Coordinates of C-alpha atoms in Angstrom, one line a residue:
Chain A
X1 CA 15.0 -1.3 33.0
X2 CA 12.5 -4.4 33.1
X3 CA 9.5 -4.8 32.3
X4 CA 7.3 -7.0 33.7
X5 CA 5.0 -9.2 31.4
X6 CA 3.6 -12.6 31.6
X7 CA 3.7 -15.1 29.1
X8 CA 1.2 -18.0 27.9
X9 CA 2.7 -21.1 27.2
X10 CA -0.4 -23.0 25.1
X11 CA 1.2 -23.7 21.8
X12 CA 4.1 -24.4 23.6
X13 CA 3.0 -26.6 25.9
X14 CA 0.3 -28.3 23.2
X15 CA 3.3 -29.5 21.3
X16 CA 4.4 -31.4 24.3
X17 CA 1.6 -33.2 24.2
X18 CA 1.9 -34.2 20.5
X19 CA 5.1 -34.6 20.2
X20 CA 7.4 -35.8 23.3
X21 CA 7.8 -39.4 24.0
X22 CA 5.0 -40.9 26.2
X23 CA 6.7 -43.7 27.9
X24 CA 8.5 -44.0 31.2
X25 CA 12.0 -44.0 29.4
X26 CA 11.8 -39.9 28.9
X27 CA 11.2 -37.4 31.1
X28 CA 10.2 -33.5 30.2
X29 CA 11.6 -30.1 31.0
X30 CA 10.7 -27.0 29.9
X31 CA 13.0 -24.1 30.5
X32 CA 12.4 -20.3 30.3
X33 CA 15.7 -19.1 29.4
X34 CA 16.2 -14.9 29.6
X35 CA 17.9 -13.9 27.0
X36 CA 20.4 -11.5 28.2
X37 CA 20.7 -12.6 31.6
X38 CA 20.9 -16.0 30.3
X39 CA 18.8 -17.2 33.9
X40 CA 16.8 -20.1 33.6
X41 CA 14.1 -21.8 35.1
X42 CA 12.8 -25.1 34.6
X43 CA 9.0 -25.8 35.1
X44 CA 7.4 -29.0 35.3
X45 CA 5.1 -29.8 32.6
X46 CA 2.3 -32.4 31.9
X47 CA 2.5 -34.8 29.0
X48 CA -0.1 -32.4 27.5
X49 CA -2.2 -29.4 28.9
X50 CA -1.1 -25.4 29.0
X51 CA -0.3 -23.4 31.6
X52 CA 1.0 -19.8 32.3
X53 CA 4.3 -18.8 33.2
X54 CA 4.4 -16.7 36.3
X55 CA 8.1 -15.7 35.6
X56 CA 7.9 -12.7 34.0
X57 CA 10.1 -12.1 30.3
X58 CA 13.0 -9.6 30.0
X59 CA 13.0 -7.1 27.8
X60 CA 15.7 -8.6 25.9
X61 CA 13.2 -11.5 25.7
X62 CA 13.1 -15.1 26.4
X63 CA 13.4 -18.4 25.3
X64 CA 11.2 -21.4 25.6
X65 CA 12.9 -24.6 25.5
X66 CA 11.2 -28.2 25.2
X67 CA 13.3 -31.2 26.3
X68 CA 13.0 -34.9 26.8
X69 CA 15.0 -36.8 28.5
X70 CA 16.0 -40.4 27.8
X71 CA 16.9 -42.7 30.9
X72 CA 19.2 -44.9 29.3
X73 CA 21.6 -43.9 27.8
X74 CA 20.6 -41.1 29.1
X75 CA 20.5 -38.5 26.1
X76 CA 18.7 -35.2 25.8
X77 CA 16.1 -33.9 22.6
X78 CA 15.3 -30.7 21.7
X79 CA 11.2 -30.9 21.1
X80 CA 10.7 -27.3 20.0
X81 CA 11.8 -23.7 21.4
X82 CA 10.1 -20.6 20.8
X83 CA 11.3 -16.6 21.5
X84 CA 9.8 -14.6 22.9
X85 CA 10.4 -11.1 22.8
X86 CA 8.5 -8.1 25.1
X87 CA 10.0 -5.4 23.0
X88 CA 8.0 -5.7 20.2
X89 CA 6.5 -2.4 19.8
X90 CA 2.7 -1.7 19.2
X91 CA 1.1 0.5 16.3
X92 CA -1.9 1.9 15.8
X93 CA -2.2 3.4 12.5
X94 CA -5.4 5.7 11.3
X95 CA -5.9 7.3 8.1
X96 CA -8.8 10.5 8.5
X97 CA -9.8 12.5 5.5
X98 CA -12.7 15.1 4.9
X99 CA -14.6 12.7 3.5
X100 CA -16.7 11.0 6.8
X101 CA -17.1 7.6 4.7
X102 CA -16.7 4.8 7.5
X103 CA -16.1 1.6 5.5
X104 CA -12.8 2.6 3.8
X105 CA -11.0 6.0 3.9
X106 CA -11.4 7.4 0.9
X107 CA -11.0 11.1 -0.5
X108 CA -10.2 12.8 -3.6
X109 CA -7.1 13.7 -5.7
X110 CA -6.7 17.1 -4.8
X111 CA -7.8 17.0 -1.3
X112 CA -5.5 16.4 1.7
X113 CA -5.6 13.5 4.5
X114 CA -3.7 12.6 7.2
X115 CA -2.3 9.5 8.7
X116 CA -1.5 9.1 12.6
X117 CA 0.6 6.5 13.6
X118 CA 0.6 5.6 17.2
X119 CA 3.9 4.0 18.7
X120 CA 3.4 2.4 21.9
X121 CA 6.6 0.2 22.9
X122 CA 9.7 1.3 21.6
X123 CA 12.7 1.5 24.3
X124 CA 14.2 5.0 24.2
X125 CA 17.2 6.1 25.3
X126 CA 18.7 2.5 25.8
X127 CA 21.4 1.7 22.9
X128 CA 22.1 -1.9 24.3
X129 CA 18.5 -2.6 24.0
X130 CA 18.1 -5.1 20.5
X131 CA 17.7 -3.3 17.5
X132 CA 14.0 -3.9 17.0
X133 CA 13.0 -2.3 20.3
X134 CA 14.3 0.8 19.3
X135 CA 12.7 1.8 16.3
X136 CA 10.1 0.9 13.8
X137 CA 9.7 1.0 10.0
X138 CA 7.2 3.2 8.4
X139 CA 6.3 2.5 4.4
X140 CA 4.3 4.7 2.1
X141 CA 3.0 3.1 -1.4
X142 CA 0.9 4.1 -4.3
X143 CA -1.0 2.3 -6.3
X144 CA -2.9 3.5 -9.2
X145 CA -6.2 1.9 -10.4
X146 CA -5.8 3.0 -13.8
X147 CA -9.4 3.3 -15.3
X148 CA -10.8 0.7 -12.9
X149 CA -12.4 1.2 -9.7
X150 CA -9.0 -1.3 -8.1
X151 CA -11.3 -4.5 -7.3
X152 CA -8.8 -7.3 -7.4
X153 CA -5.9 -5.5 -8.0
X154 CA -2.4 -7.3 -7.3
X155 CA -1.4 -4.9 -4.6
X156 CA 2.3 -6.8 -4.9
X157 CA 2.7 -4.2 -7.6
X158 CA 2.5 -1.0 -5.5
X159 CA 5.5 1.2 -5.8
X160 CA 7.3 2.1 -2.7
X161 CA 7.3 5.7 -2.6
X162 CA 8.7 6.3 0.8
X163 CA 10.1 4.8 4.1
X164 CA 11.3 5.8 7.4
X165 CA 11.9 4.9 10.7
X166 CA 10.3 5.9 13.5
X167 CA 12.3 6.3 16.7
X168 CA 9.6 7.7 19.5
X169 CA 6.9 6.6 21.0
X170 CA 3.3 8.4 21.1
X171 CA 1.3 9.6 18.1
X172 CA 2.9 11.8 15.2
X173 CA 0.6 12.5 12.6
X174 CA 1.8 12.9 8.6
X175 CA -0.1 15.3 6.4
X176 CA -0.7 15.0 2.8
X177 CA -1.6 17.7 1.0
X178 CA -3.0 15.4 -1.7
X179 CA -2.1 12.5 -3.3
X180 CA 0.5 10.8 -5.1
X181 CA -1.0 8.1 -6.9
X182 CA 0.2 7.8 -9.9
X183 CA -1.4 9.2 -13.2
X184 CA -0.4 12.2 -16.5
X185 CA -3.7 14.1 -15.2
X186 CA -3.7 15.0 -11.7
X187 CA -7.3 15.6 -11.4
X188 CA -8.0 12.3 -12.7
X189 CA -5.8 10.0 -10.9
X190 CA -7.3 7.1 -9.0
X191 CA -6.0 4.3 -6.7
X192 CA -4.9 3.9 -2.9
X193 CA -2.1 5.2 -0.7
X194 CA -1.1 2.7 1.7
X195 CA 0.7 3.1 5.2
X196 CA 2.6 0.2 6.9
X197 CA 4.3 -0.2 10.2
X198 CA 6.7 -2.8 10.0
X199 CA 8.8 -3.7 13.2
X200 CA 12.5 -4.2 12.4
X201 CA 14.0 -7.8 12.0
X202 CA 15.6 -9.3 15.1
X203 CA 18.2 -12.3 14.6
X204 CA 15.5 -14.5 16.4
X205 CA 12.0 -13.1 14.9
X206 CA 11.4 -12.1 11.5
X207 CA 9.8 -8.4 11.1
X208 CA 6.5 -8.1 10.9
X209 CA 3.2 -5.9 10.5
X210 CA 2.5 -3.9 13.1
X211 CA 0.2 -2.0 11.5
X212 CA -1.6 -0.6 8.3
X213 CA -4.1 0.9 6.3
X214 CA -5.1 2.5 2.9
X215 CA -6.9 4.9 1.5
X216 CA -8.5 5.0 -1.6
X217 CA -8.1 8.3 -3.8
X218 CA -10.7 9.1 -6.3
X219 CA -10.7 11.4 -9.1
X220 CA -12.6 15.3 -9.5
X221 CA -15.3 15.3 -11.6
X222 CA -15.4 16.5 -14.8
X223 CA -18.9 17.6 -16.6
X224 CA -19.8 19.0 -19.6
X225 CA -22.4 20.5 -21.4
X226 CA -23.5 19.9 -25.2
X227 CA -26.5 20.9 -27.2
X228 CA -26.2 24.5 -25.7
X229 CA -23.1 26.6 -26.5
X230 CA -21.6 29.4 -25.2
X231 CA -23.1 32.9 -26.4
X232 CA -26.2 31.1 -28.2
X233 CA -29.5 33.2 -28.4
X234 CA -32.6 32.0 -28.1
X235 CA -35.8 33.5 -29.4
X236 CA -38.6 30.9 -28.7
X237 CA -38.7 27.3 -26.8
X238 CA -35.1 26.4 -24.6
X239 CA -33.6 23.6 -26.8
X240 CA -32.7 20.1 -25.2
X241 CA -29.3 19.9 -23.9
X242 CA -27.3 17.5 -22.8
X243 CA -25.3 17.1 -19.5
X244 CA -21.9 14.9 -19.8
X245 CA -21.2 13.9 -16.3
X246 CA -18.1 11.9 -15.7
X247 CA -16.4 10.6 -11.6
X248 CA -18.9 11.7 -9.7
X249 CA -17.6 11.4 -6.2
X250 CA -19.0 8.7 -4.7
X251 CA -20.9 10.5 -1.9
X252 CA -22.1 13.6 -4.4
X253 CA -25.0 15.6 -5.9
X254 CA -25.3 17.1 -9.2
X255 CA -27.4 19.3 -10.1
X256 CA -27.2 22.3 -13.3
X257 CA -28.8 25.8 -12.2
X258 CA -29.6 29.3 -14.3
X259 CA -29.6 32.7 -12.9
X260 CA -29.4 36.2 -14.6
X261 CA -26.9 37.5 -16.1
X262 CA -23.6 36.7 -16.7
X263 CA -21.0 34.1 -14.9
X264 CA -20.8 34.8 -11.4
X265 CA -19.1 32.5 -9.0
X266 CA -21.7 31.6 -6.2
X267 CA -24.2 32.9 -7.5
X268 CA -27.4 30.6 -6.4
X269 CA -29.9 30.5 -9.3
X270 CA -33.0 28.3 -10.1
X271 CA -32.1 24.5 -10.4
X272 CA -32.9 23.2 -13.6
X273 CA -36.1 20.4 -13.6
X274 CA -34.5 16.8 -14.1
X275 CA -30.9 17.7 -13.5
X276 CA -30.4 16.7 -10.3
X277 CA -28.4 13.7 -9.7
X278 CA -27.6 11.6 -6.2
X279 CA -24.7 9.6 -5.9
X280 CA -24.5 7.2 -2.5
X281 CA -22.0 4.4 -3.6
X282 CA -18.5 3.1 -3.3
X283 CA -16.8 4.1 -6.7
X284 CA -17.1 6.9 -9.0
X285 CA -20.1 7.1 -11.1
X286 CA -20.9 8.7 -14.7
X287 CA -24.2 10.0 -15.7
X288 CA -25.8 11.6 -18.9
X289 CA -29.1 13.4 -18.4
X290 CA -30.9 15.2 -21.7
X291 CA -32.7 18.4 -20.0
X292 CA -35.9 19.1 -22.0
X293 CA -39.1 21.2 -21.7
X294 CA -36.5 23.8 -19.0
X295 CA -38.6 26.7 -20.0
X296 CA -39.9 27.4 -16.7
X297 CA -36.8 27.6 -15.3
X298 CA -35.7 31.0 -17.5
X299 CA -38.5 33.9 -16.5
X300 CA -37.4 37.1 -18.3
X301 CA -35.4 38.0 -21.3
X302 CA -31.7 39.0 -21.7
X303 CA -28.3 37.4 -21.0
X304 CA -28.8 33.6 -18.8
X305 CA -26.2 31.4 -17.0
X306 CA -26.5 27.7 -16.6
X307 CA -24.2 26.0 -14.1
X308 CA -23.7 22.4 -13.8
X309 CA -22.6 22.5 -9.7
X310 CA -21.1 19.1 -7.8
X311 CA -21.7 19.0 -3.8
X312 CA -19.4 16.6 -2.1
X313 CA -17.9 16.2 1.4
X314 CA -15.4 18.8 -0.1
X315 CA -17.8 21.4 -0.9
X316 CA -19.7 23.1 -3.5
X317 CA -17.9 23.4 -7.2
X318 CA -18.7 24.3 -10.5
X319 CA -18.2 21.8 -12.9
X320 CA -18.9 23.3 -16.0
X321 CA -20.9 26.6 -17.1
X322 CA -21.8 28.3 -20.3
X323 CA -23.8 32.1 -20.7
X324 CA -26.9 32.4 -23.3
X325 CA -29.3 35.2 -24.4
X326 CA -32.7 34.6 -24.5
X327 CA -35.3 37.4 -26.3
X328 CA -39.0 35.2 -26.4
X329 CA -41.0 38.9 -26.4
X330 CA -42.8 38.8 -29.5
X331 CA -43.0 42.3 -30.8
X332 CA -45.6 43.6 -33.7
X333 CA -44.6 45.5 -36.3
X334 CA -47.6 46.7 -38.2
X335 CA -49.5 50.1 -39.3
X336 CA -53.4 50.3 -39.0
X337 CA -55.1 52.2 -42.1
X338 CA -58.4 53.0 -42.7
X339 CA -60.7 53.5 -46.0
X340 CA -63.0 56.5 -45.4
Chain B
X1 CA -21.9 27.4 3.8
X2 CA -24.1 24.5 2.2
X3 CA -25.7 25.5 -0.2
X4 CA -29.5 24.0 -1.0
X5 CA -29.0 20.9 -2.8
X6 CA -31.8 20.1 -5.2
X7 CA -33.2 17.3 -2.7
X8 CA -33.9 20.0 -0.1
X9 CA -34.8 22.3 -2.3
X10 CA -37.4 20.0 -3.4
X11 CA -38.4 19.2 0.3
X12 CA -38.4 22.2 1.9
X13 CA -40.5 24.0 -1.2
X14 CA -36.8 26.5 -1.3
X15 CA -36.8 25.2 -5.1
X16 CA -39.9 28.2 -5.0
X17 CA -37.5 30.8 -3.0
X18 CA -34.9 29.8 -5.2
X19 CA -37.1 30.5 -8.0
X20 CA -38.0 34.0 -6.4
X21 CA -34.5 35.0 -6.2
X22 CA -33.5 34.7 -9.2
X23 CA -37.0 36.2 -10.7
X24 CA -36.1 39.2 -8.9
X25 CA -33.4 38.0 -10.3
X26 CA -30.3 41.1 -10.0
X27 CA -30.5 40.2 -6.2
X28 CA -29.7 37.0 -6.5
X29 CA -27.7 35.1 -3.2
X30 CA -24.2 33.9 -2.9
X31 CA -22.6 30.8 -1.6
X32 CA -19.6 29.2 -1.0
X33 CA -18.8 27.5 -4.4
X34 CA -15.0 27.5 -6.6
X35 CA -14.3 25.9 -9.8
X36 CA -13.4 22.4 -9.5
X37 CA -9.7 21.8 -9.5
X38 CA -7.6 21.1 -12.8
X39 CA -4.8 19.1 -13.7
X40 CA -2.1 21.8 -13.9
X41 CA -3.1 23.2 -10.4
X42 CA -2.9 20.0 -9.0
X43 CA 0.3 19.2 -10.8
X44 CA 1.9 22.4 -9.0
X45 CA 0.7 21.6 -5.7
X46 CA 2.4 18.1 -5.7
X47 CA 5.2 19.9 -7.3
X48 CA 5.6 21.9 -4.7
X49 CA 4.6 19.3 -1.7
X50 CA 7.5 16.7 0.1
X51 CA 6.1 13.6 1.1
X52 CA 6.3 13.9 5.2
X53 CA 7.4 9.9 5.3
X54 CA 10.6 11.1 3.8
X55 CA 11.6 13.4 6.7
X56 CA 11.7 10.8 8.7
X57 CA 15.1 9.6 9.6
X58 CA 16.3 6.3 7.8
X59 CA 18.3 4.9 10.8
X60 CA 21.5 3.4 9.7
X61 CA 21.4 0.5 11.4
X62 CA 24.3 -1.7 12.6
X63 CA 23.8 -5.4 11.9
X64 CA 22.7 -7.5 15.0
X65 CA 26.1 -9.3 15.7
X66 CA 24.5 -11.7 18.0
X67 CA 24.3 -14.8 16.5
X68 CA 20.9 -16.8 16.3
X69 CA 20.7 -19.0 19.0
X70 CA 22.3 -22.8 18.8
X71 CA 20.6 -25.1 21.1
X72 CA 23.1 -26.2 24.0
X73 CA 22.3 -29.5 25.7
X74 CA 20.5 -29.4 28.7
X75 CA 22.3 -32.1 30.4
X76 CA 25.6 -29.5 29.7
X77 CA 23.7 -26.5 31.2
X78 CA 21.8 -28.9 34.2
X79 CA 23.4 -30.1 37.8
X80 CA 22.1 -33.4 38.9
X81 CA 20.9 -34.8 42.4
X82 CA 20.9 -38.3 42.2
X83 CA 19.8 -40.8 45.4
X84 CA 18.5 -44.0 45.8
X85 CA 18.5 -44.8 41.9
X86 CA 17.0 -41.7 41.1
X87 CA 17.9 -39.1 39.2
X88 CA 16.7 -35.2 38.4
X89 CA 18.1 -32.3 36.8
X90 CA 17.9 -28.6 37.6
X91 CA 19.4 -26.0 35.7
X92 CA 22.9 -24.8 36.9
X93 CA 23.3 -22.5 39.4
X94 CA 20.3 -22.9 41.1
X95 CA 21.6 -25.3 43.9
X96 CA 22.5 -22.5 46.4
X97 CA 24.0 -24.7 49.0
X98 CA 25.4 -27.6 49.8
X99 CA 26.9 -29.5 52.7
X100 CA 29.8 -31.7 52.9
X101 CA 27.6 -34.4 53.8
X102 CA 25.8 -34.3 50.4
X103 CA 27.9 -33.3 48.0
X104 CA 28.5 -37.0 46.5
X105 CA 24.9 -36.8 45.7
X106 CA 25.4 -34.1 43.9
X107 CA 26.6 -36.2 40.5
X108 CA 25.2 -37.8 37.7
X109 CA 24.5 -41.7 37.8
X110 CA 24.0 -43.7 35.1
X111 CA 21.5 -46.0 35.1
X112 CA 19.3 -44.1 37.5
X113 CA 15.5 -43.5 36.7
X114 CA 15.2 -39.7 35.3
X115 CA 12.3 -38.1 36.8
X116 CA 11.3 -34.3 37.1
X117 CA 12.3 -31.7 40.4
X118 CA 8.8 -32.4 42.0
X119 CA 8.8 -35.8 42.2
X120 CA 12.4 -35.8 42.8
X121 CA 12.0 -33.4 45.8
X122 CA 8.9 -35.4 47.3
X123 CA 11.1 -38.0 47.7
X124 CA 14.1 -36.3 49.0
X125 CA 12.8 -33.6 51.5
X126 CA 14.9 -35.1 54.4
X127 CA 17.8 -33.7 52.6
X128 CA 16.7 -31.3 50.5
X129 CA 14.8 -27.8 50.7
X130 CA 13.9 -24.8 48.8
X131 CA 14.2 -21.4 49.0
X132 CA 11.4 -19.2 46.9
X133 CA 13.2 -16.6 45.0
X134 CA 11.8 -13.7 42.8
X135 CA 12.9 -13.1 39.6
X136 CA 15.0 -9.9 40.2
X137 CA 17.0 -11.7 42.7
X138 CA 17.5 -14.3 40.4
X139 CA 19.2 -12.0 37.5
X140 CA 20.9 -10.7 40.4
X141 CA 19.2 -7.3 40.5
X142 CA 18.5 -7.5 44.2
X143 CA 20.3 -9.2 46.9
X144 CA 18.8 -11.9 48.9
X145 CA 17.7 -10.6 52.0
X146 CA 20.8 -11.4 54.8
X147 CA 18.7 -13.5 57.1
X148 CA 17.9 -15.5 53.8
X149 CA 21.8 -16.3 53.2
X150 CA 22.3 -16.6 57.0
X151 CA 19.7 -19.6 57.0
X152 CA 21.0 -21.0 53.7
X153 CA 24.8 -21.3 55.5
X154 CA 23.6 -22.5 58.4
X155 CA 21.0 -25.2 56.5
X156 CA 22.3 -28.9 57.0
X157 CA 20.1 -29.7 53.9
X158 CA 20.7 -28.8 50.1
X159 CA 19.1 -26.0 49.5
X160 CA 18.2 -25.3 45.9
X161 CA 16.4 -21.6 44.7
X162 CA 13.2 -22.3 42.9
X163 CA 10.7 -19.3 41.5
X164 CA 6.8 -20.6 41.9
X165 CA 8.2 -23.9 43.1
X166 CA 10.6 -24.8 39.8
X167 CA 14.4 -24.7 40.6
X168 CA 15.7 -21.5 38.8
X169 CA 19.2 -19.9 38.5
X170 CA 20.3 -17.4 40.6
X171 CA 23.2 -15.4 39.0
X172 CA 25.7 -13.7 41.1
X173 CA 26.3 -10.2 40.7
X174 CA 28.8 -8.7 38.7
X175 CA 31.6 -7.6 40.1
X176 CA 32.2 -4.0 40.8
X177 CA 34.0 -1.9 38.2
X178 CA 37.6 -0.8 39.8
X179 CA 36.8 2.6 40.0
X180 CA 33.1 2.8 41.3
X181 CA 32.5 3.9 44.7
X182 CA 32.6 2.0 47.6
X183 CA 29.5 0.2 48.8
X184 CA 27.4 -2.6 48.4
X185 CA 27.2 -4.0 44.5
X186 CA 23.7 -2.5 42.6
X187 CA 22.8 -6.0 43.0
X188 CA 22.4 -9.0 44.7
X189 CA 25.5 -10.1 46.5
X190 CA 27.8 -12.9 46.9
X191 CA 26.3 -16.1 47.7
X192 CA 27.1 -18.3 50.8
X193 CA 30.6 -19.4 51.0
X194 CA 29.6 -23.1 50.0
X195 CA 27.3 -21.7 47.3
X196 CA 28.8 -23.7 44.1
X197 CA 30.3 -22.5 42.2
X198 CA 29.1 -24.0 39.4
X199 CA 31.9 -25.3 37.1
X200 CA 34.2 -27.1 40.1
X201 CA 31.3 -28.4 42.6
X202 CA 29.0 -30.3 40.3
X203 CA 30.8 -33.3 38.9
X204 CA 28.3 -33.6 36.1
X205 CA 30.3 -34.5 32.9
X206 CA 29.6 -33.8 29.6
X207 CA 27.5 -36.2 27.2

């Protein structure tokens, strides 16, 4: 089967101009050679200028040769060739997550994403066809960040963590369940996955991108509260406590609550004044916010929760939690006598 | 669900109803909400999860025997038409006919001005014409048409196959395999009987 493509000629015909003999004593060819047919053509070319070539390219590819040729003795120079192949296969390659972030795909390390790889190109069913135009390479690496947020990392230092080929054309679409970067505590990894398409070497062209992209994975939060334990009892004013706040997602809000009674899972209770915390960035951020004066918050007496909750593009969780008693009825004991 | 973040609450005055529920407090509402995910849950999940890359199969995949490409001189792989102290080249086998009458211009001459197939053929359209071809005839995917060749044979010029007016091969088809059926080759068919053949009509020699 052929496929019919057309081919422009600029570089090729630019270095004709700078580099093939001026004077009288050469003359210049060009010839479009097909690869596997071996046909060629010869086309008349200007000292300098570009032009297209009508003759379409094989899919086995072509080659453009530059000659000059010298009257007397009459002797023939190779100026410059170039392949050219029309089986080098296209790729479009798109990473989606939950997370709706357009700048860079990003998500978080227990959350899944997908990549879609779209192979347009690729000659099926054909084994004489070259190699490269039957298949392409797909690479997977991780790279952690460590306890950095990855600017300037050496992404030469990425581990390959798995490769494949890909033998059809049309979109196939690989699931993660979540990542791989990297890192002893899964919750707290942080770094990038990144997805190459590579075409395969050919003995005239080198391989080379197709296409790729990353996505960066950052770590659950963590929070946790101090300053107000876990079965305390409070008679009077609510102390001050302290809310520890660490990798707050990057599109996130934080906020602590109390309601009634004990632990519950869902429950919705009264947000605590001054806890509430926005994060709109492109990293992970960790906050510390001292809650005073939350009296208001706590209405009636007997057993309290307090919830520190994190909203993300992932939905609602609990971050941390601890259960109180609170008794602030102040009860007289007394007798009332009288002297008759 | 979405549950009221504290910077609706605030706008939407819900901080109040939120406030309400949970001062009637044993009624209080429910949303979607889990505990945030720890390490050894994660740990499991990947343990339990195959990277979908690695299904994928890893073609074995024979080395390219063909060899890169070694340039070939052109003058090797050219025939030349050569009158009245000038000189052009066209690429072999594109020089579909030629008559008796001509054939001792088809030769290399030293000493002759090299100058390219247009200005060449300007010069030399008493004896020489072309014949537009298309590129599938050329790899010899279709036949020329009949009256085509029946021209060509009867043509007292050289007649020399060209593709957007640049002289261009034209390969013969291959011959049939001994046991296909009988019947015209897929394609494009034998040339006219004084079609060169390359190798013995042009006298070019070798650098």
């Amino acid at each position: 089967m052929k496929t019919n493509r057309i081919f422009l000629l600029p570089a090729l015909f630019a270095a004709l101009g700078s580099e093939a003999p001026g004077n009288d004593d050469y003359t210049n060819f060009i010839r479009q050679v097909q690869t596997v047919s071996n046909a060629e053509w010869q086309v008349y070319v200007d000292p300098s200028g570009e032009q297209l070539s009508p003759l379409s390219v094989d899919p086995g590819g072509a080659r453009f040769e530059l000659w000059t040729v010298k009257n007397t003795p009459l002797q023939d120079y190779l100026l410059d060739h170039k392949y050219v192949g029309t089986y080098v296969p296209r790729a479009v390659l798109t990473i989606r997550s939950e997370d709706p972030y357009q700048v860079i795909p990003r998500t978080r390390a227990d959350r899944p994403f997908f990549v879609d790889v779209d192979i347009q190109g690729l000659i099926i069913g054909d084994p004489s066809a070259p190699v490269a135009a039957q298949s392409v390479d797909l690479t997977h690496h991780v790279q952690s960040y460590g306890d950095t947020n990855g600017i300037n990392i050496d992404r030469s230092q990425a581990q390959l963590f798995a490769e494949g080929s890909i033998t059809e054309n049309g979109v196939q679409t690989f699931s993660y369940a979540l990542t791989s970067v990297p890192g002893a505590d899964r919750a707290k990894v942080r770094g990038e996955e990144r997805f190459t398409v590579m075409s395969l070497p050919d003995y005239q062209a080198p391989a080379s991108q197709l296409a790729g992209g990353f996505i960066q994975i950052w770590p659950v939060a963590d929070a946790q509260i101090t300053g107000l334990n876990d079965g305390d009892f409070i008679r009077f004013k609510m102390p001050p406590f302290e809310i520890h706040l660490n990798d707050l997602y990057p599109d996130s809000e934080t906020w602590a609550q109390v309601y009634p009674g004990s632990p519950s899972l869902g429950t919705a209770g009264t947000i605590v004044p001054g806890s509430a915390v926005v994060v709109s960035d492109s990293v992970p951020q960790d906050r510390v916010l001292r809650i005073l004066d939350w009296d208001a918050a706590l209405d009636d007496d007997g057993t309290w929760t307090l919830e520190v909750l994190h909203e993300t593009p992932f939905g609602l969780e609990r971050l941390d939690y601890v259960t109180f008693g609170i008794d602030r009825t102040l009860e007289v004991h007394g007798s009332v006598t009288t002297i008759e | 669900m979405k549950m009221i973040t504290p910077l609706t609450a605030l706008i939407g005055g819900a901080l109040v109803a939120l406030g309400t529920a949970a001062e009637s407090g044993k009624q209080a509402a429910k949303v979607a909400m889990r505990d945030a995910p720890k390490h050894e849950e994660l740990a499991k999940r990947l343990a339990e999860f195959e990277n979908p890359v690695r299904h994928l199969t890893t073609t074995a995949r024979a080395p390219d025997k063909r060899e890169p490409w070694k340039p070939t001189s052109l003058l090797e792989r050219s025939e030349f038409l050569s009158f009245n102290g000038v000189t052009t080249l066209i690429p072999k086998g594109a020089i579909l006919h030629i008559p008796v009458s001509f054939r001792a211009r088809i030769c290399r001459k030293d000493g002759n001005r090299i100058v390219n197939w247009p200005d060449f053929h300007r010069l030399n359209r008493a004896w020489i014409d072309t014949v537009e071809v298309s590129r599938r005839q050329a790899e010899a995917e279709e036949p020329l048409p009949e009256q085509t060749l029946e021209s060509i044979r009867k043509s007292p010029k050289v007649i020399v196959a060209t593709f957007s007016r640049g002289p261009i091969t034209v390969l013969k088809a291959p011959p049939e395999a001994p046991d296909s059926p009988a019947g015209p080759p897929p394609g494009g068919q034998p040339l006219p009987e004084q079609a060169p053949d390359n190798a013995n009509i042009s006298p070019v020699t070798s650098r």
